[in-house]
Amino acid sequence: MPIAKVNGVEIEFEPGMTVLQVAELAGEEIPRFCYHERLSIAGNCRMCLVEVKPGPPKPQASCALPAADKQEIFTNTPMVKKAREGVMEFLLINHPLDCPICDQGGECDLQDEAMGYGRDDSRYVENKRAVEEKFMGPLIKTTMTRCIQCTRCVRFATEIAGVSDLGLIGRGEDAEITTYLEQAVASELSGNLADICPVGALTHKPWAFNYRPWELKKTESVDVMDALGSAIRVDARGPEVMRILPRVNEAINEEWLADKSRYAVDGLMRQRLDRPYVRVGGKLVEATWAQAFAAVAGKIKATAPDRIGVIAGDLSAAEEMKAALDLFTALGVKSIDCRQDGSALHPKWGRESYLFNSTIQGIEDADAIMLIGTNPRIEAPLVNARIRKRWIRGDVLVGVVGEQADLTFPYTYLGAGVDSLKRFVDHGPIQKEKPIFILGAGAFARPDGAAILAMAAEAAGSMGLVKDGWNGFNVLHTAASRVGGLDMGFVPAEGGKTALQMVEKGGADVLFLLGADEIDLGQTDAFVIYMGSHGDAGAHRADVVLPGAAYTEKPGLYVNTEGRTQMAERAIFPKGEAKEDWTILRALSDELGARLPYDTIEQLRDKLITDHPTFGQIDYAPGHASAAAFDLMAVGEKGETTDAPFVSPVKDFYLTNPIARASRTMAECSSLHAGASKMAAE
Amino acid sequence: MFIKRIFTWWNGATFGALLTIAQRGRYVGEDDFGSKYYEAKTIRDGDAGRRRRWVIYKGYAEPSKVPAEWHGWLHHTFVEPPTVAPLKVRAFETEHLPNLTGTRFAWRPRGSLTRGGHRPAATGDYEAWKPE
Amino acid sequence: MSVRRLAKIQPESFAFSEETRATADWWISKYPEGRLASAVIPILWLAQKQEGWVSEPAIRAVAELLGMPVIRVFEVATFYTMFMLEPVGTKALIQVCGTTPCRLRGAGDIMEVCKTKIGLKDHLSADGNFTWQEVECLGACANAPMAQINDYYFEDLTADSMAQIIDDFAAGKTPKPGSYAGRHSSEPEGGPLTLTDPALYDGSLAKPVILPNQPAPEPVEGGAA
């Protein structure tokens, strides 16, 4: 490997690295504005100037300069400092001095670098440039006067998000960042634009003027808005979650975050269930916990176990599902289900049959990708971004069976439904090293899901997706709780009913919903007990409401679609009289005379890990570890299929769960999006 | 009363001031609080090339008692006193009040202990769901 | 130069004429499949030739023709000042060079003529026939002062000749481009002072040599290959 000297210290580096990367490798921090390690190199801010020998006797932009063997790099010479000071002075010529009213204040790259390289006064007496504000949609607030034309946002939108909406128009002093005719940015990843903006030109519109970064309590947690479990940081002030930002997790979200995960936070403050309710004479009235428990216990005790049904929702943590599973199994209840979307996935076919086995990072190694019954752009925008990243690198086949949606990258359309999938059943091995299937809920969450699952598995087997060192059979879930539920066996026992059977008319006499709002409760005539955080479909239909905690308000384990168990932390406390969900079940178990054997969350987790060891493997995704033992032929149940096309279960990206539906920001995005797609259809 | 007048400056004006104003001043007008305003008849060296203007407070000498229109005249912002050129009073303007800090009438924000101590709900409070 | 924006009043639509389309296809054929974006500048130029200026529908039409995001075309159109984003004079677009050599040789007088005869800089004249602009160096400094009118250089101008040119355009005539001081191109006034003898440059004095890389005679059709 080539060796360079950084400030006199020798360091080995990979061929092809830039001077900036080599300096970083040596631990020297190089100031930068336009350079971003996940975007293409622009080299237009000039802040990363260094001195390089051999080379011309002038400072060089290190971000765009390839490092060479035996190169000497100096990052702290007087010449470098003076050059950077010059650049900083130029950047500040037109940058307004409005840090006190700027939302980026306190976490601004320009502010930080100005501490190191800024002058204490200005030599510039002319008027500063002023730039008209631009409209970029309901999520991005612009203050374009602050823009330093780093073009990070343009590159992000074009390269990562895959929507060429942003551009740098004009030139020189008149250069401006804008969307074409000031349309909204049509991306599910638009919030990242504000993150990558090094100054306060693009900020988060829903959170404008709401907080200062230093007054927030930061809690590292896990996102539950989709099944990826993106790494997030929950920033709270007092009892309110002010914002959610991504954390770096190369395995899942890199450093991006989907808009819903980020901007649905105002939903945590609205439509909250903060006290128990009991239906008296057809109306829900406020009750105490004791009254609510008495109502629940009385009803459950008076009902035969086979007439009781338990359904877990999309946002439940593993702890409360485990508590519910233990409690109701102890009571002899068999109708227990975590698949409220009616999916056919079942743990009996092996864990690999419902996991994203190639792992999300593994998408980057794949050389043939087939999307079956899924629209990853709205079901998991960051998976879509990964596929796009893979596509940009080239030499990959992407095929789609299902909806023909705009995925931000071109693909071969292979058909709409089962018939198209059937062609691949006896396809024979594909001439690719690492092919993958991505199977979405559109394929398996339907009455003939088991048969489709069997067909897809057969096709996967025929095409050689699963081999030593590679498992390309991937299931993309849409709910954060689903894999955890399947892992612990939160499915109907022998003779039990599935979720969809439970909510049929006469399907059950008592329904216990753990935040299950995505299921149609219109037919059921059961006594409905709803435990959850938001007043949504479930609470409206409920006969007893038990107020629980939202995902920012309880510690919890979530298993993402890869089978990666992740631990979320509590950022704030539950609202009003609400309690952490597992403690409600623990208290209820006393009333029911079936006391759960744990008093603390640690004991509960111990029990969970003892019963299901996969929950103990925090941050571990099995990937292809068990590929050899995975029998694709055993997946699913062969049977009749209908030729209905695969339809993604996510109708509206912005409104998939109770928190998002309570959010004003999401409602605004949704209506704007609906309007835009209506206009496009006309 | 008389002794207070001699030894303090905060009850009306001092004798020196009264003397100077009586010698040099010309009465201009009076505001709603009863304070009287005077302007010098002549310009002397040290007057910055303009006629000096004075106020003699009625009662306690408190500069914030000077209403806006007289304040402007007193500081040479306006050429004409409000008796000659009254300021336009707009609909959103309230009556002039002296600075009440330190008095019984000082402003207490909502939630202050001297106002009952009942705090309104904090900004971060949530909207609870209500069954319809 | 100031901030360049799209014109406030835009036409309803834009369509390539058959002729423009044919030329556009010729330009596009120069670039390989998937690299059509390379043709954006010539195609924008063709659109401007057709309409006189680049309108918003024209930008969209170019984007559609080349399969580019419309913002990319917009970026190019706003970057280059040769693309007129506002309607320009139907008879003449006069671009007077205002850079130092022309300025020293009297570009100010020429601009004054334009101002009196046409109106304000960068504005369409009242009758819609003329627009005049001040531009940076057009690279004809030897013939200063000069102006580019539509597609041609008019050089060695004086206030009188400029006024005459504008009047001719207004009358529907086509004034002759080139030098207005009787020069052929940029030779010294009054004829060349060097290379007066053609033998100095026609090769007759050169020694006959055979070049090592002299091209072989053209192979005959059907010959040995």
CSV table of C-alpha atoms in Angstrom, one decimal, chain A residues 175-496:
chain,number,residue,atom,x,y,z
A,175,ALA,CA,-26.0,31.5,-8.1
A,176,GLU,CA,-29.0,30.2,-6.3
A,177,ILE,CA,-30.2,26.8,-5.1
A,178,THR,CA,-33.8,26.1,-6.2
A,179,THR,CA,-36.2,23.5,-7.3
A,180,TYR,CA,-37.7,24.0,-10.8
A,181,LEU,CA,-40.3,26.7,-10.5
A,182,GLU,CA,-40.2,26.2,-6.8
A,183,GLN,CA,-42.0,22.9,-6.7
A,184,ALA,CA,-41.8,20.8,-3.5
A,185,VAL,CA,-39.0,18.3,-3.3
A,186,ALA,CA,-40.7,15.0,-4.2
A,187,SER,CA,-38.7,12.7,-2.1
A,188,GLU,CA,-39.2,10.5,1.0
A,189,LEU,CA,-35.7,11.5,2.1
A,190,SER,CA,-36.0,15.2,1.9
A,191,GLY,CA,-35.4,15.8,5.6
A,192,ASN,CA,-31.8,14.8,5.0
A,193,LEU,CA,-31.3,17.9,2.9
A,194,ALA,CA,-31.5,20.0,6.1
A,195,ASP,CA,-29.1,17.6,7.8
A,196,ILE,CA,-26.4,17.9,5.2
A,197,CYS,CA,-26.7,21.6,4.7
A,198,PRO,CA,-23.6,22.9,6.5
A,199,VAL,CA,-25.3,26.3,7.2
A,200,GLY,CA,-28.8,27.4,8.0
A,201,ALA,CA,-30.0,27.8,4.4
A,202,LEU,CA,-32.0,24.6,4.5
A,203,THR,CA,-33.6,23.9,7.9
A,204,HIS,CA,-36.4,21.8,9.1
A,205,LYS,CA,-39.7,23.6,8.5
A,206,PRO,CA,-41.8,21.8,11.1
A,207,TRP,CA,-39.4,22.5,13.8
A,208,ALA,CA,-38.5,26.1,12.9
A,209,PHE,CA,-37.7,28.3,15.8
A,210,ASN,CA,-38.7,25.6,18.3
A,211,TYR,CA,-35.5,24.8,20.0
A,212,ARG,CA,-31.8,25.4,20.4
A,213,PRO,CA,-29.7,22.3,20.0
A,214,TRP,CA,-27.9,22.7,23.3
A,215,GLU,CA,-31.1,22.7,25.4
A,216,LEU,CA,-32.2,19.3,24.2
A,217,LYS,CA,-31.7,16.0,26.0
A,218,LYS,CA,-30.4,13.5,23.5
A,219,THR,CA,-31.4,9.9,23.7
A,220,GLU,CA,-30.1,7.2,21.3
A,221,SER,CA,-32.9,5.1,20.1
A,222,VAL,CA,-34.4,3.0,17.3
A,223,ASP,CA,-37.0,4.1,14.8
A,224,VAL,CA,-40.3,2.2,14.5
A,225,MET,CA,-41.9,3.9,11.6
A,226,ASP,CA,-40.8,1.2,9.2
A,227,ALA,CA,-39.3,-2.3,9.7
A,228,LEU,CA,-35.7,-1.2,9.3
A,229,GLY,CA,-35.1,0.0,12.8
A,230,SER,CA,-33.0,3.0,11.6
A,231,ALA,CA,-30.7,4.4,14.3
A,232,ILE,CA,-32.1,7.6,15.6
A,233,ARG,CA,-31.4,10.2,18.2
A,234,VAL,CA,-34.4,11.5,20.1
A,235,ASP,CA,-33.9,15.1,21.1
A,236,ALA,CA,-36.3,16.0,23.9
A,237,ARG,CA,-36.9,19.1,25.9
A,238,GLY,CA,-38.8,18.5,29.1
A,239,PRO,CA,-41.8,16.3,28.3
A,240,GLU,CA,-41.7,17.0,24.6
A,241,VAL,CA,-39.8,15.3,21.8
A,242,MET,CA,-38.6,18.2,19.8
A,243,ARG,CA,-37.0,16.4,17.0
A,244,ILE,CA,-35.6,13.1,15.7
A,245,LEU,CA,-32.3,12.9,13.9
A,246,PRO,CA,-30.5,10.0,12.4
A,247,ARG,CA,-27.5,8.4,13.9
A,248,VAL,CA,-24.9,6.7,11.8
A,249,ASN,CA,-25.5,3.0,11.4
A,250,GLU,CA,-23.8,1.7,8.3
A,251,ALA,CA,-25.7,-1.6,8.5
A,252,ILE,CA,-29.1,0.0,8.2
A,253,ASN,CA,-29.6,3.7,7.5
A,254,GLU,CA,-26.0,4.9,6.9
A,255,GLU,CA,-26.7,8.4,8.0
A,256,TRP,CA,-30.0,9.1,6.4
A,257,LEU,CA,-33.5,9.0,7.7
A,258,ALA,CA,-36.9,8.8,6.0
A,259,ASP,CA,-39.2,11.8,6.4
A,260,LYS,CA,-41.8,9.9,8.3
A,261,SER,CA,-39.4,8.7,10.9
A,262,ARG,CA,-38.1,12.2,11.4
A,263,TYR,CA,-41.1,14.5,11.1
A,264,ALA,CA,-43.9,12.5,12.7
A,265,VAL,CA,-42.7,13.7,16.1
A,266,ASP,CA,-45.5,16.2,16.4
A,267,GLY,CA,-47.8,13.2,16.4
A,268,LEU,CA,-46.3,12.2,19.7
A,269,MET,CA,-48.0,15.3,21.2
A,270,ARG,CA,-51.4,14.9,19.7
A,271,GLN,CA,-54.3,12.4,20.1
A,272,ARG,CA,-52.6,10.9,23.1
A,273,LEU,CA,-54.3,8.4,25.3
A,274,ASP,CA,-53.5,9.8,28.8
A,275,ARG,CA,-56.0,8.0,31.0
A,276,PRO,CA,-58.0,4.8,31.0
A,277,TYR,CA,-61.5,4.9,29.5
A,278,VAL,CA,-64.3,2.4,30.0
A,279,ARG,CA,-67.4,2.3,27.8
A,280,VAL,CA,-70.5,2.8,29.9
A,281,GLY,CA,-73.9,2.9,28.2
A,282,GLY,CA,-72.3,3.1,24.8
A,283,LYS,CA,-70.0,6.0,25.6
A,284,LEU,CA,-66.4,6.0,26.7
A,285,VAL,CA,-66.0,7.6,30.0
A,286,GLU,CA,-62.9,8.4,32.0
A,287,ALA,CA,-62.0,5.8,34.5
A,288,THR,CA,-59.3,5.0,37.0
A,289,TRP,CA,-56.8,2.2,36.4
A,290,ALA,CA,-58.6,0.1,39.0
A,291,GLN,CA,-62.0,0.5,37.2
A,292,ALA,CA,-60.4,-0.2,33.9
A,293,PHE,CA,-58.7,-3.3,35.2
A,294,ALA,CA,-61.9,-4.5,36.9
A,295,ALA,CA,-63.8,-4.1,33.6
A,296,VAL,CA,-61.1,-6.0,31.7
A,297,ALA,CA,-60.6,-8.7,34.3
A,298,GLY,CA,-64.3,-9.2,34.7
A,299,LYS,CA,-64.8,-9.6,31.0
A,300,ILE,CA,-61.8,-11.9,30.4
A,301,LYS,CA,-62.7,-14.1,33.4
A,302,ALA,CA,-66.2,-14.5,32.2
A,303,THR,CA,-65.2,-15.5,28.7
A,304,ALA,CA,-64.0,-18.8,27.5
A,305,PRO,CA,-60.3,-18.7,26.5
A,306,ASP,CA,-61.1,-19.9,22.9
A,307,ARG,CA,-63.4,-16.8,22.5
A,308,ILE,CA,-60.6,-14.4,23.4
A,309,GLY,CA,-58.3,-13.0,20.7
A,310,VAL,CA,-55.1,-11.0,21.1
A,311,ILE,CA,-53.6,-8.9,18.2
A,312,ALA,CA,-50.3,-7.1,18.4
A,313,GLY,CA,-49.9,-3.9,16.4
A,314,ASP,CA,-47.1,-2.5,14.2
A,315,LEU,CA,-45.3,-0.5,16.8
A,316,SER,CA,-45.2,-2.8,19.8
A,317,ALA,CA,-41.9,-3.5,21.5
A,318,ALA,CA,-40.9,-7.1,22.1
A,319,GLU,CA,-41.4,-6.7,25.9
A,320,GLU,CA,-45.1,-6.0,25.8
A,321,MET,CA,-45.7,-8.7,23.2
A,322,LYS,CA,-43.8,-11.1,25.4
A,323,ALA,CA,-45.8,-10.1,28.4
A,324,ALA,CA,-49.1,-10.4,26.5
A,325,LEU,CA,-48.0,-13.8,25.0
A,326,ASP,CA,-47.1,-15.2,28.4
A,327,LEU,CA,-50.2,-13.8,30.1
A,328,PHE,CA,-52.7,-15.0,27.5
A,329,THR,CA,-51.0,-18.3,26.9
A,330,ALA,CA,-51.2,-18.9,30.6
A,331,LEU,CA,-54.9,-18.2,30.4
A,332,GLY,CA,-55.3,-20.8,27.7
A,333,VAL,CA,-55.9,-18.3,24.9
A,334,LYS,CA,-54.9,-19.7,21.5
A,335,SER,CA,-56.0,-16.9,19.1
A,336,ILE,CA,-52.9,-14.8,19.4
A,337,ASP,CA,-51.5,-13.0,16.3
A,338,CYS,CA,-49.0,-10.3,15.5
A,339,ARG,CA,-49.8,-10.3,11.8
A,340,GLN,CA,-52.7,-7.8,11.7
A,341,ASP,CA,-52.1,-7.3,7.9
A,342,GLY,CA,-53.1,-10.9,7.4
A,343,SER,CA,-49.7,-12.0,6.2
A,344,ALA,CA,-48.9,-15.6,5.8
A,345,LEU,CA,-45.4,-15.6,7.3
A,346,HIS,CA,-45.0,-18.1,10.1
A,347,PRO,CA,-42.1,-19.1,12.3
A,348,LYS,CA,-42.8,-22.8,11.7
A,349,TRP,CA,-40.9,-22.5,8.3
A,350,GLY,CA,-37.7,-21.4,10.0
A,351,ARG,CA,-36.5,-17.9,10.9
A,352,GLU,CA,-34.9,-17.4,7.5
A,353,SER,CA,-38.4,-17.6,5.9
A,354,TYR,CA,-39.3,-14.2,7.2
A,355,LEU,CA,-36.0,-12.3,7.5
A,356,PHE,CA,-34.2,-10.0,5.2
A,357,ASN,CA,-31.4,-12.6,4.9
A,358,SER,CA,-29.0,-10.8,2.7
A,359,THR,CA,-29.0,-7.9,5.2
A,360,ILE,CA,-29.6,-4.4,4.0
A,361,GLN,CA,-25.9,-3.8,3.7
A,362,GLY,CA,-25.8,-7.0,1.6
A,363,ILE,CA,-27.9,-5.2,-1.1
A,364,GLU,CA,-24.6,-3.5,-2.0
A,365,ASP,CA,-23.1,-6.9,-2.9
A,366,ALA,CA,-26.1,-8.2,-4.8
A,367,ASP,CA,-25.8,-8.4,-8.6
A,368,ALA,CA,-29.4,-9.2,-9.4
A,369,ILE,CA,-32.3,-7.9,-7.5
A,370,MET,CA,-35.9,-8.9,-7.9
A,371,LEU,CA,-38.6,-6.9,-6.1
A,372,ILE,CA,-41.7,-9.0,-5.6
A,373,GLY,CA,-44.9,-7.3,-4.4
A,374,THR,CA,-43.1,-4.4,-2.9
A,375,ASN,CA,-42.6,-0.8,-3.5
A,376,PRO,CA,-39.5,-0.1,-1.3
A,377,ARG,CA,-39.7,3.6,-2.0
A,378,ILE,CA,-42.7,3.9,0.3
A,379,GLU,CA,-42.4,0.8,2.4
A,380,ALA,CA,-38.8,1.4,3.4
A,381,PRO,CA,-37.2,4.4,1.7
A,382,LEU,CA,-33.8,3.6,2.9
A,383,VAL,CA,-33.8,0.1,1.4
A,384,ASN,CA,-34.8,1.9,-1.8
A,385,ALA,CA,-31.8,4.2,-1.3
A,386,ARG,CA,-29.5,1.2,-0.9
A,387,ILE,CA,-30.8,-0.4,-4.1
A,388,ARG,CA,-30.3,2.9,-5.9
A,389,LYS,CA,-26.8,3.1,-4.5
A,390,ARG,CA,-26.1,-0.4,-5.8
A,391,TRP,CA,-27.7,0.5,-9.2
A,392,ILE,CA,-25.5,3.6,-9.5
A,393,ARG,CA,-22.4,1.4,-9.2
A,394,GLY,CA,-23.7,-0.4,-12.2
A,395,ASP,CA,-23.7,-4.0,-13.5
A,396,VAL,CA,-26.8,-5.1,-11.7
A,397,LEU,CA,-30.1,-6.4,-12.8
A,398,VAL,CA,-33.2,-5.0,-11.2
A,399,GLY,CA,-36.6,-6.6,-11.9
A,400,VAL,CA,-40.0,-5.8,-10.4
A,401,VAL,CA,-43.0,-8.0,-10.1
A,402,GLY,CA,-45.8,-6.0,-8.8
A,403,GLU,CA,-46.7,-2.3,-8.9
A,404,GLN,CA,-45.0,-0.3,-11.6
A,405,ALA,CA,-44.0,2.6,-9.5
A,406,ASP,CA,-41.3,5.2,-9.8
A,407,LEU,CA,-38.5,3.8,-7.7
A,408,THR,CA,-35.9,6.5,-8.6
A,409,PHE,CA,-33.9,4.0,-10.6
A,410,PRO,CA,-34.8,2.1,-13.8
A,411,TYR,CA,-35.8,-1.5,-13.6
A,412,THR,CA,-37.1,-4.3,-15.8
A,413,TYR,CA,-40.8,-4.7,-15.3
A,414,LEU,CA,-41.6,-8.4,-15.2
A,415,GLY,CA,-45.3,-8.4,-14.5
A,416,ALA,CA,-48.0,-7.5,-12.1
A,417,GLY,CA,-48.8,-10.7,-10.2
A,418,VAL,CA,-48.6,-14.4,-9.5
A,419,ASP,CA,-48.4,-15.4,-13.2
A,420,SER,CA,-45.2,-13.4,-13.6
A,421,LEU,CA,-43.7,-14.9,-10.5
A,422,LYS,CA,-44.7,-18.4,-11.6
A,423,ARG,CA,-42.4,-18.2,-14.7
A,424,PHE,CA,-39.4,-18.1,-12.3
A,425,VAL,CA,-40.3,-21.3,-10.5
A,426,ASP,CA,-38.4,-23.5,-12.9
A,427,HIS,CA,-36.1,-20.8,-14.2
A,428,GLY,CA,-32.9,-22.7,-13.3
A,429,PRO,CA,-29.8,-21.2,-11.8
A,430,ILE,CA,-29.2,-17.6,-12.7
A,431,GLN,CA,-25.8,-16.6,-14.0
A,432,LYS,CA,-25.1,-14.2,-11.1
A,433,GLU,CA,-23.0,-14.5,-8.0
A,434,LYS,CA,-25.3,-12.9,-5.5
A,435,PRO,CA,-28.9,-12.6,-6.6
A,436,ILE,CA,-31.6,-11.5,-4.2
A,437,PHE,CA,-35.4,-11.5,-4.0
A,438,ILE,CA,-37.0,-8.8,-2.0
A,439,LEU,CA,-40.5,-10.1,-1.1
A,440,GLY,CA,-42.9,-7.5,0.1
A,441,ALA,CA,-46.1,-7.6,2.1
A,442,GLY,CA,-48.0,-7.1,-1.2
A,443,ALA,CA,-47.1,-10.7,-2.1
A,444,PHE,CA,-47.6,-12.5,1.2
A,445,ALA,CA,-50.2,-10.4,3.1
A,446,ARG,CA,-53.2,-11.7,1.2
A,447,PRO,CA,-55.4,-14.8,1.4
A,448,ASP,CA,-53.2,-16.9,-0.9
A,449,GLY,CA,-50.0,-15.5,0.7
A,450,ALA,CA,-48.8,-18.9,1.8
A,451,ALA,CA,-49.0,-20.3,-1.7
A,452,ILE,CA,-47.2,-17.3,-3.1
A,453,LEU,CA,-44.6,-17.6,-0.4
A,454,ALA,CA,-44.1,-21.2,-1.4
A,455,MET,CA,-43.9,-20.2,-5.1
A,456,ALA,CA,-41.4,-17.4,-4.4
A,457,ALA,CA,-39.3,-19.8,-2.3
A,458,GLU,CA,-39.4,-22.4,-5.0
A,459,ALA,CA,-38.3,-19.8,-7.6
A,460,ALA,CA,-35.5,-18.7,-5.2
A,461,GLY,CA,-34.4,-22.3,-4.9
A,462,SER,CA,-34.5,-22.8,-8.6
A,463,MET,CA,-32.5,-19.7,-9.3
A,464,GLY,CA,-29.9,-20.5,-6.7
A,465,LEU,CA,-30.5,-17.6,-4.4
A,466,VAL,CA,-29.5,-19.6,-1.3
A,467,LYS,CA,-26.0,-21.1,-1.3
A,468,ASP,CA,-23.0,-21.3,0.9
A,469,GLY,CA,-22.1,-17.8,2.0
A,470,TRP,CA,-25.1,-16.2,0.5
A,471,ASN,CA,-28.8,-16.1,1.3
A,472,GLY,CA,-30.7,-14.0,-1.1
A,473,PHE,CA,-34.2,-14.8,0.1
A,474,ASN,CA,-35.4,-11.5,1.6
A,475,VAL,CA,-38.6,-10.5,3.2
A,476,LEU,CA,-39.2,-6.8,3.6
A,477,HIS,CA,-41.6,-6.1,6.4
A,478,THR,CA,-43.5,-3.0,6.9
A,479,ALA,CA,-44.0,-3.1,10.7
A,480,ALA,CA,-41.4,-2.6,13.3
A,481,SER,CA,-42.9,-5.2,15.6
A,482,ARG,CA,-43.5,-8.0,13.1
A,483,VAL,CA,-40.2,-9.9,13.2
A,484,GLY,CA,-40.0,-9.7,17.0
A,485,GLY,CA,-43.5,-11.1,17.2
A,486,LEU,CA,-42.7,-13.9,14.8
A,487,ASP,CA,-39.4,-14.6,16.7
A,488,MET,CA,-41.3,-15.2,19.9
A,489,GLY,CA,-44.1,-17.1,18.3
A,490,PHE,CA,-46.8,-14.5,18.7
A,491,VAL,CA,-48.9,-16.5,16.2
A,492,PRO,CA,-52.0,-18.6,16.7
A,493,ALA,CA,-51.5,-21.8,18.6
A,494,GLU,CA,-52.9,-25.1,17.3
A,495,GLY,CA,-56.6,-24.4,16.8
A,496,GLY,CA,-56.3,-20.6,17.2
